[in-house]
GROMACS .gro file of C-alpha atoms in nm:
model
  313
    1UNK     CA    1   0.000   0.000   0.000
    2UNK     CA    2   0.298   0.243   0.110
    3UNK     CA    3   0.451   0.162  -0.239
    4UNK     CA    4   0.117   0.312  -0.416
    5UNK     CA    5   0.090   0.584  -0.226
    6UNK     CA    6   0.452   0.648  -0.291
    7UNK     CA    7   0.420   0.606  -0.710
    8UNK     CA    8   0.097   0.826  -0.681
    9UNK     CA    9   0.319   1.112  -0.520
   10UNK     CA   10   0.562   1.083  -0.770
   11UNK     CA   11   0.329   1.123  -1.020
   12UNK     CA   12   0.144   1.411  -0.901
   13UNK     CA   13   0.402   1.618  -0.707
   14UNK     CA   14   0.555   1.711  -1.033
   15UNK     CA   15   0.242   1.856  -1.163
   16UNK     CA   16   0.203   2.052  -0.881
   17UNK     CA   17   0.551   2.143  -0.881
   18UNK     CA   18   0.467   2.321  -1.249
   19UNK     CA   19   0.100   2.463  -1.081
   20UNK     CA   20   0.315   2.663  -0.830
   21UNK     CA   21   0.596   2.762  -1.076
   22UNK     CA   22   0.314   2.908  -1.287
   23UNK     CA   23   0.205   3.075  -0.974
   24UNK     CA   24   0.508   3.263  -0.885
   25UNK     CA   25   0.606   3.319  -1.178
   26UNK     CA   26   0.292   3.504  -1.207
   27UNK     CA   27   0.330   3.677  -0.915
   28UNK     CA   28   0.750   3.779  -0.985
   29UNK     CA   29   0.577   3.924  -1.321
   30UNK     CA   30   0.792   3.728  -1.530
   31UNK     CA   31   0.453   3.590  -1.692
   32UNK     CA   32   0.148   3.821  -1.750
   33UNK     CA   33  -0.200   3.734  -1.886
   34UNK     CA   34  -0.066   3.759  -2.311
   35UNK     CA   35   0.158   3.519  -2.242
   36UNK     CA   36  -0.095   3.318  -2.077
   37UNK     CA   37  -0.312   3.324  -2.373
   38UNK     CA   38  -0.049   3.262  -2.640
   39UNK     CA   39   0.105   3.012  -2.440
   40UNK     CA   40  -0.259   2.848  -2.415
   41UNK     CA   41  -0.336   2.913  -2.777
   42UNK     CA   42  -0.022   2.743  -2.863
   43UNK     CA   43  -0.086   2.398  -2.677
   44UNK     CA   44  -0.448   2.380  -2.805
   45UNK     CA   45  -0.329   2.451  -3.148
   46UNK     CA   46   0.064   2.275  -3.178
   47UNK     CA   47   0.183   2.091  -2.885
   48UNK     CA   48  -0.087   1.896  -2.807
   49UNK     CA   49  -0.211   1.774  -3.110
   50UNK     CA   50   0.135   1.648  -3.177
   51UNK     CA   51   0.168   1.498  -2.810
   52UNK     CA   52  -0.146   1.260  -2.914
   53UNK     CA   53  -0.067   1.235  -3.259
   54UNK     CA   54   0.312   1.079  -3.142
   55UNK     CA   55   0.122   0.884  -2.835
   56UNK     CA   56  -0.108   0.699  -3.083
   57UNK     CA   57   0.151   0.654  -3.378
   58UNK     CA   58   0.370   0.471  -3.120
   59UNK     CA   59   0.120   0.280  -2.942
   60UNK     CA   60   0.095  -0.119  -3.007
   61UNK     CA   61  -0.257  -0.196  -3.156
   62UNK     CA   62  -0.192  -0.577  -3.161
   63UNK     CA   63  -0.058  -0.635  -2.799
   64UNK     CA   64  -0.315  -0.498  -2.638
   65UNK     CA   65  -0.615  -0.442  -2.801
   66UNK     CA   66  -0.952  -0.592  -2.659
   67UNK     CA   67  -1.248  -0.495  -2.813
   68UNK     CA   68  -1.455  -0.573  -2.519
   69UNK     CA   69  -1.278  -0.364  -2.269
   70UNK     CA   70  -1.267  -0.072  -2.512
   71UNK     CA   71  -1.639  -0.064  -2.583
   72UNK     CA   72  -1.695  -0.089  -2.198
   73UNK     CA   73  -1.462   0.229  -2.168
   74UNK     CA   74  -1.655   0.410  -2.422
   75UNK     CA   75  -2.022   0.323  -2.270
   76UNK     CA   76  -1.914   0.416  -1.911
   77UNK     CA   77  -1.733   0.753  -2.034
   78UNK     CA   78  -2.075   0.832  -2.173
   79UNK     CA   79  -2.259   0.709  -1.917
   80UNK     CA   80  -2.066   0.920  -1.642
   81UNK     CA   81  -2.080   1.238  -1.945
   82UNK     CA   82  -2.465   1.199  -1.901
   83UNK     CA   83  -2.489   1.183  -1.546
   84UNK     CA   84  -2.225   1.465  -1.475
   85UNK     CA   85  -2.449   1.679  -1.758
   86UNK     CA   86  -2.793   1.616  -1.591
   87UNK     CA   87  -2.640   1.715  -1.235
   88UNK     CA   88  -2.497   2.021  -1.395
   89UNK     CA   89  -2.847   2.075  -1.558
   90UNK     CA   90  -3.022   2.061  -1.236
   91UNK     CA   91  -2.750   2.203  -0.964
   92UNK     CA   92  -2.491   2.426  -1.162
   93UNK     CA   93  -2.513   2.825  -1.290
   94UNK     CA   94  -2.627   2.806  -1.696
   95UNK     CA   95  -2.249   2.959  -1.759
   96UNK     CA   96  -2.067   2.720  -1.592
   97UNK     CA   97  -2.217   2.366  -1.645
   98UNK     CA   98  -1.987   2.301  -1.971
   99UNK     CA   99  -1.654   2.344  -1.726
  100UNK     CA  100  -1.832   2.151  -1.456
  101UNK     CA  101  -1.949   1.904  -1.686
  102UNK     CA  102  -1.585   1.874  -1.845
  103UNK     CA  103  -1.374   1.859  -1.509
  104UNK     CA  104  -1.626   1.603  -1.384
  105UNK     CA  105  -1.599   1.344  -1.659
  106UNK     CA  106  -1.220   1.396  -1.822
  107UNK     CA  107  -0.936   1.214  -1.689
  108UNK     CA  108  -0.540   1.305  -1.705
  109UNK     CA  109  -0.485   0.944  -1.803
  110UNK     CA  110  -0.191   1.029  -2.007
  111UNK     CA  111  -0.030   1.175  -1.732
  112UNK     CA  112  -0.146   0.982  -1.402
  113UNK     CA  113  -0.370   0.686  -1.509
  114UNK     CA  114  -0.083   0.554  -1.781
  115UNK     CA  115   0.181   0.579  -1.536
  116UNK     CA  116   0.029   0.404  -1.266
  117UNK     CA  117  -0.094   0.116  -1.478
  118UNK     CA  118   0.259   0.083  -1.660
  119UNK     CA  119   0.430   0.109  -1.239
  120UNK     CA  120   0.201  -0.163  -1.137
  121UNK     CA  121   0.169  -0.377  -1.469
  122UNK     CA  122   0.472  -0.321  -1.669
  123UNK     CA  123   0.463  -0.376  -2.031
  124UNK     CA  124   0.079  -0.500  -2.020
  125UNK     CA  125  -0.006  -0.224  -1.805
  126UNK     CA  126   0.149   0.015  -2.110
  127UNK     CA  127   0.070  -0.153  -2.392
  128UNK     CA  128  -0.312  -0.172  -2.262
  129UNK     CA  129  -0.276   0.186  -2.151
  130UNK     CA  130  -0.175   0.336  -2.446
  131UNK     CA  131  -0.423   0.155  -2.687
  132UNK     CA  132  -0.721   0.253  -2.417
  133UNK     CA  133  -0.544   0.574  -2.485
  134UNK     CA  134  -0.654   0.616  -2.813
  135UNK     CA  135  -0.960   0.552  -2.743
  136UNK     CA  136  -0.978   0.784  -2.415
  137UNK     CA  137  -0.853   1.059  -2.629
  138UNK     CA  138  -1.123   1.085  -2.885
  139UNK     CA  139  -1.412   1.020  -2.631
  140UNK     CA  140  -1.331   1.293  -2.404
  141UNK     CA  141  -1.248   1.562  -2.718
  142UNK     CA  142  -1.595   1.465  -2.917
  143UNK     CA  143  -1.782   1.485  -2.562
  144UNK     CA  144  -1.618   1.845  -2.388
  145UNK     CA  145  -1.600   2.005  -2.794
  146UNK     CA  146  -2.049   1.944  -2.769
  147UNK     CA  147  -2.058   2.072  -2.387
  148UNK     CA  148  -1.828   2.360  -2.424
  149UNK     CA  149  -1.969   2.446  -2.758
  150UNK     CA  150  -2.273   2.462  -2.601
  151UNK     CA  151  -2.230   2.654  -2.298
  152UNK     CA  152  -1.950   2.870  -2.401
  153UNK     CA  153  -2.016   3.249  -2.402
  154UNK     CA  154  -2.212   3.345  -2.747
  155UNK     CA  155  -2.123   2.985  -2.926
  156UNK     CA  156  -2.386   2.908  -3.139
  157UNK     CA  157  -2.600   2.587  -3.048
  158UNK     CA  158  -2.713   2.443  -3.371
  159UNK     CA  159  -2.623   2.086  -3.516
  160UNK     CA  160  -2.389   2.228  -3.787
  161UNK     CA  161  -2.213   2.474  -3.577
  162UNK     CA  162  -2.187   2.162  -3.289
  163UNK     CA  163  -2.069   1.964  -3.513
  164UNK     CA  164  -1.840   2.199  -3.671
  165UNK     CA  165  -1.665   2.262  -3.344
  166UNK     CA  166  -1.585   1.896  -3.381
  167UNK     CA  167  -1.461   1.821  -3.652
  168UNK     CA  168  -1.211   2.175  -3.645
  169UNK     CA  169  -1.086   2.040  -3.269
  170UNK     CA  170  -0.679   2.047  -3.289
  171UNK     CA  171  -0.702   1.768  -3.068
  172UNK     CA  172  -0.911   1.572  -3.232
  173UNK     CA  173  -0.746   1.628  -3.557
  174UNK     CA  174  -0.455   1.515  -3.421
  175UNK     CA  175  -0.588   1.169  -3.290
  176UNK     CA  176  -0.733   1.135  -3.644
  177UNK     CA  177  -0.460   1.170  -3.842
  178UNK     CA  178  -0.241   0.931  -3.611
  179UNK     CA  179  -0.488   0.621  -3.649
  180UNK     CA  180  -0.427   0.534  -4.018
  181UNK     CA  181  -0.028   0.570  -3.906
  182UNK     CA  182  -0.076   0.371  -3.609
  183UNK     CA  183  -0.317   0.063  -3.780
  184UNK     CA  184  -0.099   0.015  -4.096
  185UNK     CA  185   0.205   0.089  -3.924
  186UNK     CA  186   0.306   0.382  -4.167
  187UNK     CA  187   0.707   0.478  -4.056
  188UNK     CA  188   0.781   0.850  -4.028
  189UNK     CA  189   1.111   0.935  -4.083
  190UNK     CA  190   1.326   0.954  -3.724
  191UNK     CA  191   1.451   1.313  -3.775
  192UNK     CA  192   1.053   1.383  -3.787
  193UNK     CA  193   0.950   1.189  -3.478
  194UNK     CA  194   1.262   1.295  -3.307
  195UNK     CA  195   1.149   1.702  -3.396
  196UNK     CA  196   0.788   1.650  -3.334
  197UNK     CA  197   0.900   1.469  -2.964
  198UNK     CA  198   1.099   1.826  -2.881
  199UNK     CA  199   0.773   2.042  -2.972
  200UNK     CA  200   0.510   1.783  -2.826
  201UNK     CA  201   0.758   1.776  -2.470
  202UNK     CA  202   0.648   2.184  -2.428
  203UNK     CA  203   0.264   2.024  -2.389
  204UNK     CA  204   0.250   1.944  -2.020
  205UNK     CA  205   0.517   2.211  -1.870
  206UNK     CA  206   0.363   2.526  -2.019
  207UNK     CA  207  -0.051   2.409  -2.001
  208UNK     CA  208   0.034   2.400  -1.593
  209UNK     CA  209   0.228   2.692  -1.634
  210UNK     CA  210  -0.066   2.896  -1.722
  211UNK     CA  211  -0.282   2.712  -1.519
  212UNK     CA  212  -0.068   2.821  -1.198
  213UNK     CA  213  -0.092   3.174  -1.403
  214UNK     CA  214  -0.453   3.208  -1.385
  215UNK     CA  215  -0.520   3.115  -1.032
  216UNK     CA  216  -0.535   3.317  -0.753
  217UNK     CA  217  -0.695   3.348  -0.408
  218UNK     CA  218  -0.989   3.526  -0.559
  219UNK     CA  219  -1.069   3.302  -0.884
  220UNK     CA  220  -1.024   3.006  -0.589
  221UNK     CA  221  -1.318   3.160  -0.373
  222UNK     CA  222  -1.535   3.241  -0.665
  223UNK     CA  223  -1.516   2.912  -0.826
  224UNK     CA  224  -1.492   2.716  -0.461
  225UNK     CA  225  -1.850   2.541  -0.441
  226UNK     CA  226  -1.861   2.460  -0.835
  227UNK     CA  227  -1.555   2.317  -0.799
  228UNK     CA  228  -1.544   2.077  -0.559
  229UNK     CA  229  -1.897   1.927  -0.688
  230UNK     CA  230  -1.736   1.865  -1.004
  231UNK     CA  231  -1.437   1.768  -0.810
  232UNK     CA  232  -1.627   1.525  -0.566
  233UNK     CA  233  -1.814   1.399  -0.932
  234UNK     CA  234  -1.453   1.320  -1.039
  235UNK     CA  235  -1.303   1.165  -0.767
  236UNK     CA  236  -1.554   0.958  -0.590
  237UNK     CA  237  -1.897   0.928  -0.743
  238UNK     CA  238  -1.815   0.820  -1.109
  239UNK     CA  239  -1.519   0.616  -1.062
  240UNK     CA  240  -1.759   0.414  -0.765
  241UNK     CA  241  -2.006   0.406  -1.065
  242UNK     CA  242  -1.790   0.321  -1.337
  243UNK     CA  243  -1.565   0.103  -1.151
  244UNK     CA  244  -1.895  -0.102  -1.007
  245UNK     CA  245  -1.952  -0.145  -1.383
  246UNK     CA  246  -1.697  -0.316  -1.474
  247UNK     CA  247  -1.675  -0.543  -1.157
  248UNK     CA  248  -2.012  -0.646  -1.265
  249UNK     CA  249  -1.928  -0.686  -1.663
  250UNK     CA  250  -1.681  -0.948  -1.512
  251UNK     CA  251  -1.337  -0.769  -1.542
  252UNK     CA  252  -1.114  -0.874  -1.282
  253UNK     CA  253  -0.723  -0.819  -1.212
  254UNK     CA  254  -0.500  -0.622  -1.419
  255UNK     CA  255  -0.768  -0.556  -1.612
  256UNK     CA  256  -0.996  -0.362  -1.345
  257UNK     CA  257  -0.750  -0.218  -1.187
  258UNK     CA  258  -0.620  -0.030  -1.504
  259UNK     CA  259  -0.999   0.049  -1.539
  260UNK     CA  260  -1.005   0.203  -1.194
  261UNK     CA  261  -0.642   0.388  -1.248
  262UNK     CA  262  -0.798   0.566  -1.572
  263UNK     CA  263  -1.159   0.641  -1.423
  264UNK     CA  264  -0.983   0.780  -1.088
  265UNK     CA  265  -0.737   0.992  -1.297
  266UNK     CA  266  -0.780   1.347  -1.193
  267UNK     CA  267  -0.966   1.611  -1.467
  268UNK     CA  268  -0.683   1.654  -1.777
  269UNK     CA  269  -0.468   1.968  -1.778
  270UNK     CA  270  -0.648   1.961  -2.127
  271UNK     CA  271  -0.942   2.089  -2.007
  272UNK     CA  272  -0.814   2.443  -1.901
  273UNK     CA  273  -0.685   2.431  -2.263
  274UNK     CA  274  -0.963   2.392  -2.430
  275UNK     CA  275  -1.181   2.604  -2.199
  276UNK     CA  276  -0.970   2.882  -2.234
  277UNK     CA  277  -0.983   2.854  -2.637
  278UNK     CA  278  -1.360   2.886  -2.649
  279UNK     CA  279  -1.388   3.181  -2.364
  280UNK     CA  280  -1.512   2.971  -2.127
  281UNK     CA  281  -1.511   3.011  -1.783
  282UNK     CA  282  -1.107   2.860  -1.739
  283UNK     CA  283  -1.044   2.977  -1.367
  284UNK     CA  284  -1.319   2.728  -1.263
  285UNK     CA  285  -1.118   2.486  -1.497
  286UNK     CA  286  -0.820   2.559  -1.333
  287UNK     CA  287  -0.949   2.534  -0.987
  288UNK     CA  288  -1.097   2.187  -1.049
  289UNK     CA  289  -0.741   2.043  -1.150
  290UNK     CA  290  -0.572   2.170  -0.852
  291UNK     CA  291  -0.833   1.988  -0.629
  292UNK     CA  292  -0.867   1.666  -0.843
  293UNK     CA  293  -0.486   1.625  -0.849
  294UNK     CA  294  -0.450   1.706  -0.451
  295UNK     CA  295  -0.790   1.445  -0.430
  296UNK     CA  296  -0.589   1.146  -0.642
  297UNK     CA  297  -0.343   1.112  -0.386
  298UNK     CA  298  -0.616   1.017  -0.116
  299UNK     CA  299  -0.875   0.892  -0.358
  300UNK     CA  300  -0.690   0.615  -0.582
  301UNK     CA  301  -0.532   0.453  -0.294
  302UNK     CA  302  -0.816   0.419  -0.111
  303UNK     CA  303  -0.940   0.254  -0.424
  304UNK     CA  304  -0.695   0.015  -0.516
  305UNK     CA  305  -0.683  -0.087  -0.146
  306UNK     CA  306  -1.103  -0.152  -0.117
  307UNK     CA  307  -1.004  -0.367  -0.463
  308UNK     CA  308  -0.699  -0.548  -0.315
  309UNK     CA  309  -0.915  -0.643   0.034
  310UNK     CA  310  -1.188  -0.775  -0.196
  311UNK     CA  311  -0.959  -0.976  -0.397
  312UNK     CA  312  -1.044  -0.815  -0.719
  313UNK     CA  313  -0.717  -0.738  -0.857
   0.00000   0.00000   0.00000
């Protein structure tokens, strides 16, 4: 148990590590608020949409991929998208329900639910991870580009313009264009990887830079009751759900457990991205990944323990 506890603080310390460097950096003034945007408008645009382009052209379809498993992913991510929606429908301010609904159903499994499953599973646990990746990836872009689109200040509602919002997504681009790469096993020429590594490796250091950037005392206070109900969604309601799920479906070792590790994940750095790109309401966004990450280290320990006791995994 003191091991887990131990690989989830290595995990997340460094994220908060970058989350307080964005704060005082902030606060020395070597930042200021149009570097905050560019630097935002950058990863939503370029580093990001490389970083999942690389992670999916690298990934090993054939070890790893079970169709089952994968369809069970994508039914509870929508079925935890619908119930975070209809709580933000019913409990949550009209302008914020696409950030709550987005914090409370997104995972940093790139970040924290990969690395746990390949510290506790080795090579299965990355080989499974990075295929449920792909899959993760496109879910959680298709589902927070109809939300935000719809909630975001003065975006226009219809089917086309939805659907348009979609289909324009950097991210989801980027996951696009990987698959054919990644199923026929297209090479790219080394220098090219090698390049598009260097600019993809500027995703996760500057998105929490400007995340530490935009909070403050104030946006914390304003945002504090919105954000810990999507935070408390996050953490402990839908992984309980989801992870009930798939005890019931019949999953049962490594198999759950990497299940659990990628439901419990805290809400993706991503999410501040892409609320900030659309004028959303991205202090709320930012708030909600400062509390998810602090949650993990309580929440997915407690988890994996309840599943160890029960014999599960």
């Amino acid at each position: 148990m003191f091991a887990v506890i131990q690989q989830t603080l290595a995990i997340t310390a460094p994220v908060f590590a970058m989350l307080f460097l964005g704060v005082a950096l902030k606060r020395l003034h070597w930042i200021d608020n149009a570097f905050i945007d560019t630097a935002s408008s950058l990863v939503f645009r370029g580093t990001m949409p490389t970083l999942l382009f690389i992670g999916i052209v690298k990934a090993d379809l054939s070890t790893a991929l079970q169709p089952e498993l994968l369809l069970f992913f994508v039914i509870a991510t929508l079925v935890c998208f619908a119930i975070a929606w209809a709580w933000a429908i019913w409990r949550v301010p009209h302008v914020d329900r696409g950030i709550y609904t987005q914090g409370a159903f997104r995972g940093n499994n790139g970040i924290v639910g990969l690395a746990l499953a390949t510290s506790m599973y080795g090579d299965y646990g990355l080989s499974l991870g990075a295929v449920l990746g792909g899959v993760v990836i496109l879910c959680y872009n298709v589902l927070s580009a109809i939300v935000l689109a719809i909630y975001s200040p003065g975006a226009k509602t219809g089917v086309l313009a939805i659907s348009k919002s979609i289909v324009t997504n950097p991210l989801i681009i980027g996951v696009l264009a990987a698959i054919p790469f990644a199923y026929w096993q297209i090479p790219l020429p080394a220098w090219l990887m090698t390049s598009g590594q260097y600019f993809a490796q500027m995703t996760l250091p500057l998105a929490l830079i400007c995340i530490g950037g935009t909070l403050s005392l104030n946006s914390l206070r304003r945002s504090s009751g919105v954000a810990v109900g999507s935070s408390l969604m996050k953490m402990v309601w839908l992984p309980l759900i989801s992870t009930l799920g798939a005890w019931l479906w019949g999953f049962r070792d490594a198999d759950l457990a990497i299940l659990f590790l990628y439901f419990a994940s805290p809400t993706a750095a991503a999410s501040f991205v892409m609320a900030r790109a659309v004028g959303a309401n991205h202090e709320l966004a930012a708030a909600i990944i400062v509390i998810t990450t602090l949650a993990a280290v309580v929440t997915t320990n407690i988890g994996l323990l309840i599943l160890q006791w029960g014999g599960w995994i």
